[in-house]
Coordinates of C-alpha atoms in Angstrom, one line a residue:
M1 CA 8.8 -15.1 25.3
N2 CA 9.9 -11.7 24.0
A3 CA 12.5 -11.4 21.2
I4 CA 14.1 -8.3 22.9
E5 CA 14.0 -7.1 26.5
I6 CA 16.0 -4.0 27.4
R7 CA 16.3 -2.6 30.9
N8 CA 17.9 0.7 31.9
L9 CA 20.2 0.7 28.9
S10 CA 22.7 3.6 28.6
K11 CA 25.4 4.7 26.2
S12 CA 27.3 8.0 26.2
F13 CA 29.7 9.6 23.8
R14 CA 32.0 12.2 25.2
S15 CA 29.9 12.5 28.3
M16 CA 26.7 13.0 26.3
Y17 CA 24.1 10.2 26.5
A18 CA 22.8 8.9 23.2
V19 CA 20.8 6.2 25.1
D20 CA 19.7 7.2 28.6
G21 CA 18.0 4.6 30.9
L22 CA 16.1 3.0 27.9
N23 CA 13.5 0.3 28.6
M24 CA 12.1 -1.6 25.6
T25 CA 10.2 -4.8 24.9
V26 CA 9.7 -6.4 21.5
P27 CA 7.3 -9.4 21.4
Q28 CA 8.3 -12.4 19.4
G29 CA 6.8 -12.4 15.9
A30 CA 6.2 -8.6 15.9
I31 CA 7.1 -6.0 13.3
Y32 CA 8.2 -3.4 15.8
G33 CA 8.3 0.2 14.4
F34 CA 11.1 2.1 16.2
I35 CA 10.2 5.8 15.9
G36 CA 12.0 9.0 16.9
E37 CA 13.7 12.2 15.6
N38 CA 17.2 12.2 14.2
G39 CA 19.6 11.9 17.1
S40 CA 17.0 10.4 19.4
G41 CA 19.1 7.2 19.9
K42 CA 17.5 4.7 17.5
S43 CA 20.6 3.7 15.6
T44 CA 22.7 3.6 18.7
T45 CA 20.2 1.3 20.4
M46 CA 20.2 -1.0 17.3
K47 CA 24.0 -1.1 17.3
L48 CA 24.0 -2.0 21.0
I49 CA 21.5 -4.8 20.4
C50 CA 23.7 -6.2 17.6
G51 CA 26.9 -5.9 19.7
H52 CA 28.5 -3.3 17.4
L53 CA 28.8 -1.0 20.5
V54 CA 29.3 -1.8 24.2
A55 CA 26.8 -0.3 26.6
D56 CA 27.8 1.8 29.7
G57 CA 25.1 0.1 31.7
G58 CA 21.9 -1.8 31.6
E59 CA 20.8 -5.1 30.2
I60 CA 19.9 -6.5 26.8
R61 CA 18.2 -9.9 26.6
L62 CA 17.4 -11.7 23.3
F63 CA 15.0 -14.6 23.5
D64 CA 15.5 -14.6 27.3
R65 CA 19.3 -14.9 27.0
E66 CA 22.1 -12.3 27.3
H67 CA 22.7 -10.6 24.0
T68 CA 26.4 -11.5 24.1
D69 CA 25.6 -15.2 24.3
A70 CA 27.1 -16.9 21.2
G71 CA 24.1 -19.1 20.9
V72 CA 21.7 -16.2 20.5
R73 CA 24.0 -14.0 18.4
V74 CA 23.7 -16.4 15.5
R75 CA 19.9 -15.9 15.6
V76 CA 20.3 -12.1 14.8
G77 CA 20.5 -10.6 11.3
A78 CA 20.9 -6.9 10.7
L79 CA 21.1 -4.2 8.1
I80 CA 22.4 -1.0 9.6
E81 CA 23.6 1.9 7.3
N82 CA 24.3 -0.2 4.2
A83 CA 24.8 -3.7 2.8
G84 CA 28.6 -3.4 2.6
C85 CA 28.8 -5.1 -0.8
F86 CA 31.5 -5.1 -3.5
P87 CA 30.3 -3.0 -6.4
G88 CA 32.0 -5.0 -9.1
S89 CA 30.7 -8.3 -7.9
S90 CA 27.4 -9.9 -8.7
V91 CA 24.5 -10.1 -6.3
Y92 CA 25.1 -13.9 -6.0
Q93 CA 28.9 -13.4 -5.5
N94 CA 28.3 -10.9 -2.7
L95 CA 25.9 -13.2 -0.9
M96 CA 28.3 -16.1 -1.3
M97 CA 31.1 -14.2 0.3
Q98 CA 28.8 -13.4 3.3
A99 CA 27.7 -17.1 3.4
I100 CA 31.3 -18.3 3.5
N101 CA 32.1 -15.7 6.2
L102 CA 29.2 -17.1 8.3
G103 CA 30.4 -20.6 7.8
L104 CA 27.1 -21.9 6.3
E105 CA 27.0 -25.6 5.5
N106 CA 24.9 -25.3 2.3
P107 CA 25.6 -21.7 1.1
D108 CA 24.1 -22.1 -2.4
D109 CA 20.7 -23.4 -1.0
D110 CA 20.7 -20.5 1.6
I111 CA 21.4 -17.9 -1.1
R112 CA 18.7 -19.2 -3.4
R113 CA 16.2 -19.2 -0.5
V114 CA 16.9 -15.5 0.6
L115 CA 17.0 -14.3 -3.0
E116 CA 13.5 -15.6 -3.5
I117 CA 12.3 -14.0 -0.3
V118 CA 13.5 -10.6 -1.3
R119 CA 12.3 -10.9 -4.9
M120 CA 15.8 -10.9 -6.4
D121 CA 16.1 -14.4 -7.7
E122 CA 15.9 -13.2 -11.3
H123 CA 18.8 -10.7 -10.7
S124 CA 21.4 -12.9 -9.1
E125 CA 24.0 -12.3 -11.8
L126 CA 23.5 -8.5 -11.9
K127 CA 26.5 -6.6 -10.7
F128 CA 25.8 -4.7 -7.4
K129 CA 26.8 -1.4 -8.9
K130 CA 24.1 -1.7 -11.5
C131 CA 21.3 -2.3 -9.0
S132 CA 18.8 0.3 -8.1
L133 CA 18.5 1.7 -4.6
G134 CA 15.5 -0.5 -3.9
M135 CA 17.4 -3.6 -5.1
K136 CA 20.5 -2.7 -3.0
Q137 CA 18.3 -2.5 0.1
R138 CA 16.7 -5.8 -0.7
I139 CA 20.2 -7.3 -1.2
G140 CA 21.1 -6.0 2.3
I141 CA 18.1 -7.7 3.8
A142 CA 19.0 -10.9 1.9
M143 CA 22.5 -10.8 3.5
A144 CA 20.9 -10.3 6.9
L145 CA 18.6 -13.3 6.3
L146 CA 21.5 -15.7 5.6
G147 CA 21.6 -18.3 8.3
D148 CA 17.8 -18.1 8.9
P149 CA 17.8 -15.6 11.8
A150 CA 14.9 -15.3 14.3
L151 CA 15.4 -11.6 14.7
L152 CA 16.0 -9.1 11.9
I153 CA 17.1 -5.5 12.7
L154 CA 16.7 -2.9 10.0
D155 CA 17.7 0.7 10.3
E156 CA 15.8 3.0 7.8
P157 CA 15.5 0.4 5.0
I158 CA 12.7 2.3 3.1
N159 CA 14.3 5.7 3.0
G160 CA 14.8 7.0 -0.5
L161 CA 12.7 4.3 -2.1
D162 CA 10.0 5.1 -4.7
T163 CA 6.4 4.0 -4.2
D164 CA 6.9 0.7 -5.9
G165 CA 10.1 0.0 -3.9
M166 CA 8.3 0.7 -0.7
R167 CA 5.4 -1.6 -1.6
I168 CA 7.8 -4.5 -2.4
M169 CA 9.7 -3.8 0.9
R170 CA 6.4 -4.0 2.8
E171 CA 5.5 -7.3 1.2
I172 CA 8.9 -8.7 2.0
L173 CA 8.7 -7.7 5.7
V174 CA 5.2 -9.1 6.2
D175 CA 6.3 -12.4 4.5
I176 CA 9.4 -12.6 6.8
T177 CA 7.2 -12.5 9.9
Q178 CA 4.1 -14.4 8.7
K179 CA 5.7 -17.1 6.6
Y180 CA 9.1 -17.5 8.4
G181 CA 8.3 -16.5 11.9
C182 CA 11.0 -13.9 12.1
T183 CA 10.7 -10.9 14.5
V184 CA 11.5 -7.5 12.8
L185 CA 12.8 -4.4 14.5
I186 CA 12.6 -1.5 12.0
S187 CA 13.3 2.2 12.3
S188 CA 11.9 4.7 9.7
H189 CA 10.9 8.3 9.4
I190 CA 8.2 7.4 6.8
L191 CA 5.5 6.8 9.4
G192 CA 2.7 6.4 6.8
E193 CA 4.5 3.3 5.4
L194 CA 5.4 2.0 8.8
E195 CA 1.8 2.2 9.9
K196 CA 0.8 -0.3 7.1
I197 CA 2.8 -3.2 8.5
A198 CA 3.8 -2.6 12.1
T199 CA 2.2 -4.6 14.9
H200 CA 3.9 -2.7 17.7
Y201 CA 5.6 0.7 18.2
G202 CA 8.3 2.2 20.4
I203 CA 8.7 6.0 20.5
I204 CA 12.1 7.2 21.7
R205 CA 13.2 10.7 22.5
Q206 CA 16.6 12.0 23.7
G207 CA 17.6 8.4 24.4
K208 CA 14.6 7.5 26.5
M209 CA 11.5 5.4 25.6
I210 CA 8.5 7.7 26.1
M211 CA 5.9 5.2 24.9
E212 CA 5.4 1.6 23.7
L213 CA 2.1 0.4 22.4
S214 CA 0.6 -2.1 20.0
A215 CA -1.0 -1.1 16.7
K216 CA -4.4 -2.0 18.2
D217 CA -3.7 0.3 21.2
M218 CA -2.7 3.1 18.9
D219 CA -5.9 2.7 16.9
S220 CA -8.0 2.8 20.1
R221 CA -6.2 5.9 21.3
A222 CA -6.3 7.7 17.9
Q223 CA -8.5 10.8 17.9
V224 CA -11.7 10.5 16.0
F225 CA -12.8 13.2 13.6
V226 CA -15.3 14.0 10.9
S227 CA -13.9 15.2 7.6
L228 CA -16.2 17.3 5.4
K229 CA -16.1 19.5 2.3
T230 CA -18.2 22.5 1.4
K231 CA -18.1 25.3 -1.2
D232 CA -17.6 27.9 1.5
T233 CA -14.7 26.5 3.6
A234 CA -14.0 29.7 5.6
G235 CA -17.7 30.3 6.4
A236 CA -18.3 26.7 7.4
L237 CA -15.2 26.8 9.6
K238 CA -16.4 29.9 11.4
L239 CA -19.9 28.4 11.9
L240 CA -18.7 25.0 13.1
S241 CA -16.2 26.6 15.6
Q242 CA -19.2 28.3 17.3
R243 CA -20.7 24.9 18.2
F244 CA -17.9 22.3 18.3
E245 CA -14.7 22.6 20.4
T246 CA -12.1 21.6 17.9
V247 CA -12.4 22.4 14.2
R248 CA -9.4 22.6 11.8
E249 CA -8.7 23.2 8.1
D250 CA -7.1 20.3 6.2
G251 CA -6.6 21.6 2.7
E252 CA -10.0 21.7 1.0
Y253 CA -11.5 19.8 3.9
L254 CA -12.6 20.7 7.4
R255 CA -12.0 18.4 10.4
V256 CA -14.4 18.3 13.4
Y257 CA -12.8 16.4 16.2
D258 CA -14.3 14.1 18.8
V259 CA -17.7 14.0 17.1
E260 CA -18.9 10.8 15.5
D261 CA -22.5 11.9 14.6
T262 CA -22.2 13.1 11.1
A263 CA -26.0 13.7 10.8
T264 CA -25.8 16.4 13.5
I265 CA -23.0 18.2 11.6
V266 CA -24.8 18.0 8.3
E267 CA -28.1 19.3 9.7
Y268 CA -26.4 22.2 11.5
L269 CA -24.6 23.3 8.3
I270 CA -27.7 22.9 6.1
E271 CA -29.8 24.9 8.6
N272 CA -27.3 27.7 8.2
G273 CA -27.1 27.7 4.4
H274 CA -24.1 25.4 3.8
V275 CA -24.3 22.5 1.4
V276 CA -22.1 19.5 2.3
N277 CA -20.4 18.0 -0.7
E278 CA -18.6 15.2 1.1
I279 CA -18.4 13.9 4.6
K280 CA -16.8 10.9 6.3
K281 CA -15.6 9.6 9.7
N282 CA -11.9 9.0 10.2
K283 CA -9.1 8.7 12.8
I284 CA -5.7 10.3 12.9
G285 CA -2.9 8.2 11.6
L286 CA 0.5 7.3 13.1
E287 CA 2.2 10.4 11.9
E288 CA -0.4 12.8 13.4
Y289 CA -0.5 10.7 16.6
Y290 CA 3.3 11.0 16.8
I291 CA 3.3 14.8 16.2
E292 CA 0.6 15.4 18.8
L293 CA 2.5 13.2 21.3
M294 CA 5.7 15.1 20.7
S295 CA 3.9 18.5 21.1
K296 CA 2.5 17.4 24.4
K297 CA 5.9 16.3 25.6
E298 CA 7.2 19.7 24.7
V299 CA 4.6 21.3 26.8
N300 CA 5.3 19.0 29.7

């Protein structure tokens, strides 16, 4: 069973389509990275899934049921835009107000559980206005986790966080899926961070899904290159370009694409008077894969 299945979804604002015939599949238990430029339709799609907006056409199914079904709506938690907390109230008080709003039978137990999940159990009495940005994002996730949802929808939860904040967020999201069996749909522009945790990706452009793939699929499709460093970068670049089809500069390094035999490259450089200080095989990451995919779509 899939957590989310979307078919031919559309939504327009003043005759302009924000979502245009979108198809999307999120497997149950996945961390699904939702990727696209600003204005590509990510947030609109998430709001449609959550029921914050009404679609013009198409179908959204959650756990094989209509997304408007009351029985499935209670299985969805979301953090879109901000947590909507009261600044002068404590972390615990804000969560209690949300728990009461949701009609939870044992609100204190639920609050203690979600605070522990998001690493905020030691800060429950801190006023929301005194919390750091990272803490506020984690509080927002805690609010979305009240009621033990099976699907968690997060719109840009790591934007603006420092390195430590992003690390904690990664750990929380992995715990949510692996320990609690929750499916996570997350959008982000910080693709390097998303790549560390996502199991699946959906790439959207101008309201249309242009590609869905698993992390394993992306790894198998990612272009292989040899990265090397020499004293004479310009000279080595000119020399390697005469023999290999694609050679590019990358700061102090050179990249030779679609070649896995490092020995051949080293021998060729040494024969022509270049000393190789460092060499290793690698693959392009999610960000480069995304940029290359977008450039190909531009050409098409």
